[in-house]
mmCIF file of C-alpha atoms in Angstrom:
data_model
loop_
_atom_site.group_PDB
_atom_site.id
_atom_site.type_symbol
_atom_site.label_atom_id
_atom_site.label_comp_id
_atom_site.label_asym_id
_atom_site.label_seq_id
_atom_site.Cartn_x
_atom_site.Cartn_y
_atom_site.Cartn_z
ATOM 1 C CA GLU A 1 -0.001 0.001 0.001
ATOM 2 C CA THR A 2 1.549 3.284 -1.075
ATOM 3 C CA GLY A 3 1.224 6.345 1.146
ATOM 4 C CA VAL A 4 0.307 9.912 0.279
ATOM 5 C CA THR A 5 2.923 11.598 -1.856
ATOM 6 C CA GLN A 6 3.329 15.274 -2.697
ATOM 7 C CA SER A 7 5.406 17.186 -5.196
ATOM 8 C CA PRO A 8 7.490 19.193 -5.281
ATOM 9 C CA THR A 9 9.162 19.028 -1.884
ATOM 10 C CA HIS A 10 10.239 22.651 -1.900
ATOM 11 C CA LEU A 11 9.302 25.599 -4.063
ATOM 12 C CA ILE A 12 10.412 29.217 -4.197
ATOM 13 C CA LYS A 13 8.230 31.780 -5.967
ATOM 14 C CA THR A 14 7.997 35.555 -6.106
ATOM 15 C CA ARG A 15 5.018 37.665 -5.122
ATOM 16 C CA GLY A 16 2.337 37.775 -7.802
ATOM 17 C CA GLN A 17 3.267 34.465 -9.405
ATOM 18 C CA GLN A 18 1.085 31.373 -9.617
ATOM 19 C CA VAL A 19 1.900 27.926 -8.236
ATOM 20 C CA THR A 20 0.530 24.387 -8.621
ATOM 21 C CA LEU A 21 1.125 21.743 -5.978
ATOM 22 C CA ARG A 22 0.368 18.067 -6.533
ATOM 23 C CA CYS A 23 -0.791 15.194 -4.375
ATOM 24 C CA SER A 24 -1.241 11.495 -4.962
ATOM 25 C CA SER A 25 -3.711 9.892 -2.595
ATOM 26 C CA GLN A 26 -3.137 6.684 -0.737
ATOM 27 C CA SER A 27 -4.298 3.672 -2.722
ATOM 28 C CA GLY A 28 -8.074 3.172 -2.466
ATOM 29 C CA HIS A 29 -8.811 6.635 -1.043
ATOM 30 C CA ASN A 30 -11.417 8.796 -2.784
ATOM 31 C CA THR A 31 -11.214 11.966 -0.691
ATOM 32 C CA VAL A 32 -8.432 14.513 -0.498
ATOM 33 C CA SER A 33 -8.107 17.519 1.790
ATOM 34 C CA TRP A 34 -5.580 20.341 1.617
ATOM 35 C CA TYR A 35 -4.221 22.226 4.614
ATOM 36 C CA GLN A 36 -1.895 25.203 5.028
ATOM 37 C CA GLN A 37 0.551 25.111 7.946
ATOM 38 C CA ALA A 38 2.397 28.334 8.706
ATOM 39 C CA LEU A 39 5.630 28.064 10.673
ATOM 40 C CA GLY A 40 4.919 27.294 14.327
ATOM 41 C CA GLN A 41 1.171 26.939 13.736
ATOM 42 C CA GLY A 42 -1.273 24.081 13.361
ATOM 43 C CA PRO A 43 -2.597 23.173 9.908
ATOM 44 C CA GLN A 44 -5.566 25.175 8.600
ATOM 45 C CA PHE A 45 -8.161 23.552 6.347
ATOM 46 C CA ILE A 46 -8.223 24.963 2.809
ATOM 47 C CA PHE A 47 -10.714 22.660 1.030
ATOM 48 C CA GLN A 48 -11.650 19.069 0.395
ATOM 49 C CA TYR A 49 -12.525 17.091 -2.733
ATOM 50 C CA TYR A 50 -14.652 13.970 -2.876
ATOM 51 C CA ARG A 51 -14.952 12.166 -6.188
ATOM 52 C CA GLU A 52 -13.788 15.203 -8.147
ATOM 53 C CA GLU A 53 -16.191 17.671 -6.484
ATOM 54 C CA GLU A 54 -15.395 20.274 -3.834
ATOM 55 C CA ASN A 55 -16.895 19.072 -0.544
ATOM 56 C CA GLY A 56 -16.167 21.888 1.848
ATOM 57 C CA ARG A 57 -13.957 24.941 1.992
ATOM 58 C CA GLY A 58 -12.225 26.799 4.764
ATOM 59 C CA ASN A 59 -11.664 30.523 5.143
ATOM 60 C CA PHE A 60 -9.382 30.979 2.154
ATOM 61 C CA PRO A 61 -9.843 33.412 -0.757
ATOM 62 C CA PRO A 62 -10.857 32.265 -4.272
ATOM 63 C CA ARG A 63 -7.281 32.554 -5.517
ATOM 64 C CA PHE A 64 -6.819 29.195 -3.776
ATOM 65 C CA SER A 65 -8.384 26.610 -6.062
ATOM 66 C CA GLY A 66 -8.146 22.897 -6.548
ATOM 67 C CA LEU A 67 -8.848 19.920 -8.725
ATOM 68 C CA GLN A 68 -9.285 16.224 -8.145
ATOM 69 C CA PHE A 69 -8.758 13.803 -11.012
ATOM 70 C CA PRO A 70 -10.505 10.487 -11.788
ATOM 71 C CA ASN A 71 -7.567 8.608 -10.263
ATOM 72 C CA TYR A 72 -8.163 10.690 -7.084
ATOM 73 C CA SER A 73 -4.896 12.572 -7.350
ATOM 74 C CA SER A 74 -5.248 16.286 -6.715
ATOM 75 C CA GLU A 75 -3.816 19.727 -7.384
ATOM 76 C CA LEU A 76 -3.800 22.894 -5.335
ATOM 77 C CA ASN A 77 -3.423 26.102 -7.335
ATOM 78 C CA VAL A 78 -2.635 29.464 -5.805
ATOM 79 C CA ASN A 79 -2.782 32.611 -7.939
ATOM 80 C CA ALA A 80 -1.340 36.041 -7.236
ATOM 81 C CA LEU A 81 0.980 34.761 -4.522
ATOM 82 C CA GLU A 82 1.423 36.891 -1.411
ATOM 83 C CA LEU A 83 4.236 36.808 1.129
ATOM 84 C CA ASP A 84 1.846 35.338 3.718
ATOM 85 C CA ASP A 85 1.279 32.332 1.478
ATOM 86 C CA SER A 86 4.700 31.051 2.564
ATOM 87 C CA ALA A 87 3.898 27.844 4.440
ATOM 88 C CA LEU A 88 3.929 24.052 4.407
ATOM 89 C CA TYR A 89 1.050 22.782 2.270
ATOM 90 C CA LEU A 90 -0.252 19.410 3.372
ATOM 91 C CA CYS A 91 -2.422 17.001 1.493
ATOM 92 C CA ALA A 92 -4.416 14.333 3.347
ATOM 93 C CA SER A 93 -6.384 11.453 1.879
ATOM 94 C CA SER A 94 -9.137 9.295 3.328
ATOM 95 C CA SER A 95 -11.836 6.942 2.151
ATOM 96 C CA GLU A 96 -15.472 7.633 2.938
ATOM 97 C CA GLY A 97 -18.596 9.120 1.459
ATOM 98 C CA ARG A 98 -20.161 12.499 2.000
ATOM 99 C CA ASP A 99 -21.433 13.785 5.355
ATOM 100 C CA TRP A 100 -19.484 11.398 7.490
ATOM 101 C CA GLY A 101 -18.211 12.420 10.890
ATOM 102 C CA THR A 102 -14.645 11.649 10.314
ATOM 103 C CA ASP A 103 -12.332 9.046 8.965
ATOM 104 C CA THR A 104 -8.677 8.476 9.415
ATOM 105 C CA GLN A 105 -6.787 11.023 7.366
ATOM 106 C CA TYR A 106 -3.343 10.133 6.122
ATOM 107 C CA PHE A 107 -1.097 13.103 5.534
ATOM 108 C CA GLY A 108 1.636 13.483 2.973
ATOM 109 C CA PRO A 109 5.039 15.021 3.807
ATOM 110 C CA GLY A 110 3.970 18.415 2.467
ATOM 111 C CA THR A 111 5.330 20.966 0.033
ATOM 112 C CA ARG A 112 7.219 23.866 1.543
ATOM 113 C CA LEU A 113 6.417 27.043 -0.391
ATOM 114 C CA THR A 114 8.487 30.185 0.055
ATOM 115 C CA VAL A 115 7.204 33.421 -1.477
ATOM 116 C CA LEU A 116 9.801 36.179 -1.853
ATOM 117 C CA GLN B 1 -10.013 33.628 20.288
ATOM 118 C CA LYS B 2 -9.068 30.464 18.429
ATOM 119 C CA GLU B 3 -11.507 27.551 18.326
ATOM 120 C CA VAL B 4 -8.848 25.173 19.623
ATOM 121 C CA GLU B 5 -6.177 26.292 22.088
ATOM 122 C CA GLN B 6 -2.981 24.386 22.800
ATOM 123 C CA ASP B 7 0.048 25.411 24.846
ATOM 124 C CA PRO B 8 2.944 25.713 22.358
ATOM 125 C CA GLY B 9 5.592 24.634 24.846
ATOM 126 C CA PRO B 10 8.317 23.589 24.477
ATOM 127 C CA LEU B 11 7.778 20.909 27.095
ATOM 128 C CA SER B 12 11.018 19.273 28.209
ATOM 129 C CA VAL B 13 10.938 16.048 30.236
ATOM 130 C CA PRO B 14 13.458 13.339 31.183
ATOM 131 C CA GLU B 15 13.265 9.937 29.558
ATOM 132 C CA GLY B 16 10.732 7.689 31.314
ATOM 133 C CA ALA B 17 8.524 10.529 32.505
ATOM 134 C CA ILE B 18 4.775 10.645 32.075
ATOM 135 C CA VAL B 19 3.808 13.420 29.679
ATOM 136 C CA SER B 20 0.487 15.238 29.721
ATOM 137 C CA LEU B 21 -0.574 17.251 26.665
ATOM 138 C CA ASN B 22 -3.812 19.213 26.607
ATOM 139 C CA CYS B 23 -6.186 21.173 24.405
ATOM 140 C CA THR B 24 -9.248 23.260 25.115
ATOM 141 C CA TYR B 25 -11.893 24.117 22.580
ATOM 142 C CA SER B 26 -14.896 26.370 22.284
ATOM 143 C CA ASN B 27 -17.098 24.745 19.617
ATOM 144 C CA SER B 28 -19.584 22.360 21.249
ATOM 145 C CA ALA B 29 -20.295 20.807 17.811
ATOM 146 C CA PHE B 30 -16.984 18.931 17.870
ATOM 147 C CA GLN B 31 -17.585 15.210 18.261
ATOM 148 C CA TYR B 32 -14.385 13.598 16.971
ATOM 149 C CA PHE B 33 -11.047 14.216 18.622
ATOM 150 C CA MET B 34 -7.648 13.255 17.328
ATOM 151 C CA TRP B 35 -4.015 13.544 18.273
ATOM 152 C CA TYR B 36 -1.357 13.767 15.602
ATOM 153 C CA ARG B 37 2.417 13.618 15.988
ATOM 154 C CA GLN B 38 4.553 15.674 13.631
ATOM 155 C CA TYR B 39 8.293 15.294 13.353
ATOM 156 C CA SER B 40 10.303 18.161 11.965
ATOM 157 C CA ARG B 41 9.761 18.644 8.219
ATOM 158 C CA LYS B 42 7.276 15.759 8.051
ATOM 159 C CA GLY B 43 3.514 15.462 7.686
ATOM 160 C CA PRO B 44 1.296 14.805 10.741
ATOM 161 C CA GLU B 45 0.875 11.146 11.753
ATOM 162 C CA LEU B 46 -2.352 10.025 13.446
ATOM 163 C CA LEU B 47 -1.752 8.686 16.975
ATOM 164 C CA MET B 48 -5.158 8.481 18.604
ATOM 165 C CA TYR B 49 -8.784 8.977 17.587
ATOM 166 C CA THR B 50 -11.706 9.267 20.024
ATOM 167 C CA TYR B 51 -15.408 9.802 19.439
ATOM 168 C CA SER B 52 -17.327 11.881 21.999
ATOM 169 C CA SER B 53 -16.319 11.678 25.674
ATOM 170 C CA GLY B 54 -14.281 8.997 27.381
ATOM 171 C CA ASN B 55 -10.865 7.407 27.426
ATOM 172 C CA LYS B 56 -8.956 5.388 24.882
ATOM 173 C CA GLU B 57 -5.687 3.574 25.421
ATOM 174 C CA ASP B 58 -3.179 2.343 22.864
ATOM 175 C CA GLY B 59 0.129 1.090 24.179
ATOM 176 C CA ARG B 60 1.913 3.917 25.957
ATOM 177 C CA PHE B 61 -0.674 6.479 24.828
ATOM 178 C CA THR B 62 -3.982 7.375 26.506
ATOM 179 C CA ALA B 63 -6.428 9.910 25.121
ATOM 180 C CA GLN B 64 -9.107 11.499 27.295
ATOM 181 C CA VAL B 65 -12.027 13.646 26.224
ATOM 182 C CA ASP B 66 -14.191 15.669 28.616
ATOM 183 C CA LYS B 67 -16.869 17.314 26.501
ATOM 184 C CA SER B 68 -18.522 18.961 29.506
ATOM 185 C CA SER B 69 -15.316 20.929 30.110
ATOM 186 C CA LYS B 70 -14.357 21.131 26.422
ATOM 187 C CA TYR B 71 -10.971 19.684 27.338
ATOM 188 C CA ILE B 72 -8.946 16.862 25.822
ATOM 189 C CA SER B 73 -5.698 15.274 26.940
ATOM 190 C CA LEU B 74 -3.036 12.932 25.657
ATOM 191 C CA PHE B 75 -0.890 11.046 28.157
ATOM 192 C CA ILE B 76 2.383 9.385 27.163
ATOM 193 C CA ARG B 77 3.793 6.847 29.611
ATOM 194 C CA ASP B 78 7.470 5.889 29.782
ATOM 195 C CA SER B 79 8.383 8.672 27.365
ATOM 196 C CA GLN B 80 11.282 8.007 24.986
ATOM 197 C CA PRO B 81 13.631 10.356 23.124
ATOM 198 C CA SER B 82 11.922 9.173 19.933
ATOM 199 C CA ASP B 83 8.704 10.774 21.228
ATOM 200 C CA SER B 84 10.322 14.192 20.753
ATOM 201 C CA ALA B 85 8.074 15.899 18.224
ATOM 202 C CA THR B 86 5.243 18.392 17.926
ATOM 203 C CA TYR B 87 1.874 17.054 19.071
ATOM 204 C CA LEU B 88 -1.218 18.460 17.409
ATOM 205 C CA CYS B 89 -4.771 18.012 18.640
ATOM 206 C CA ALA B 90 -7.481 18.080 15.975
ATOM 207 C CA MET B 91 -11.266 17.997 16.032
ATOM 208 C CA SER B 92 -14.228 17.687 13.708
ATOM 209 C CA GLY B 93 -18.002 17.940 13.983
ATOM 210 C CA LEU B 94 -20.667 15.317 13.345
ATOM 211 C CA ASN B 95 -21.396 16.395 9.784
ATOM 212 C CA ALA B 96 -18.314 18.331 8.925
ATOM 213 C CA GLY B 97 -16.890 15.651 6.715
ATOM 214 C CA ASN B 98 -13.241 15.370 7.344
ATOM 215 C CA MET B 99 -12.582 19.065 7.898
ATOM 216 C CA LEU B 100 -10.220 19.074 10.843
ATOM 217 C CA THR B 101 -9.681 22.063 13.138
ATOM 218 C CA PHE B 102 -6.215 21.858 14.662
ATOM 219 C CA GLY B 103 -4.623 23.342 17.725
ATOM 220 C CA GLY B 104 -1.332 25.150 17.300
ATOM 221 C CA GLY B 105 0.706 22.196 18.502
ATOM 222 C CA THR B 106 2.885 21.502 21.557
ATOM 223 C CA ARG B 107 6.563 20.843 21.042
ATOM 224 C CA LEU B 108 7.796 17.994 23.256
ATOM 225 C CA MET B 109 11.443 17.234 23.999
ATOM 226 C CA VAL B 110 12.323 14.025 25.838
ATOM 227 C CA LYS B 111 15.890 14.118 27.128
ATOM 228 C CA PRO B 112 17.911 10.879 27.515
#
């Protein structure tokens, strides 16, 4: 069973640029969630995708967008990067249907984004 | 005020000590409570998962939830240097899907 993988590991961008981060879910998982973790803080929920549809969104502006593909891999896109977007971006996968209480979420190692 | 509060530490203990980590929360809709361990430059790893109030034990780890006080705890017995990490509490509501609300994390250092 393969775990959650993310790419790239590190990324450096300048303010105003756009970035795409990628995540491969754990085998058999149909749900992916994205979190932003600023240095010294806990992760904050960005959004979740279930079977290619957005299934919940946190308090993040529309310039944060995502996609989930038929193979359940996912992308996080951030437009018009700001300095405060510098953080560790975590992807987590799980396997359940809609409106469940919770299910074990398996996190990837994250992508560290630095915005200069 | 944050929905989930957690003392950032660092908490430094000698090897073999019993460690107590705690979180308080304000949202009474939270029903599921989790503890994650995060090593430096790694993703969070699920340690314990509890539904509603009560205790759960798994090896050296015990999780407690007191919903009446909106207070959760993680106890680590016979702590080891390999337990040195940041511990994150996380919570979700009954119909919130898997949206997790995390505390800020407590950094634990276990000295040999």
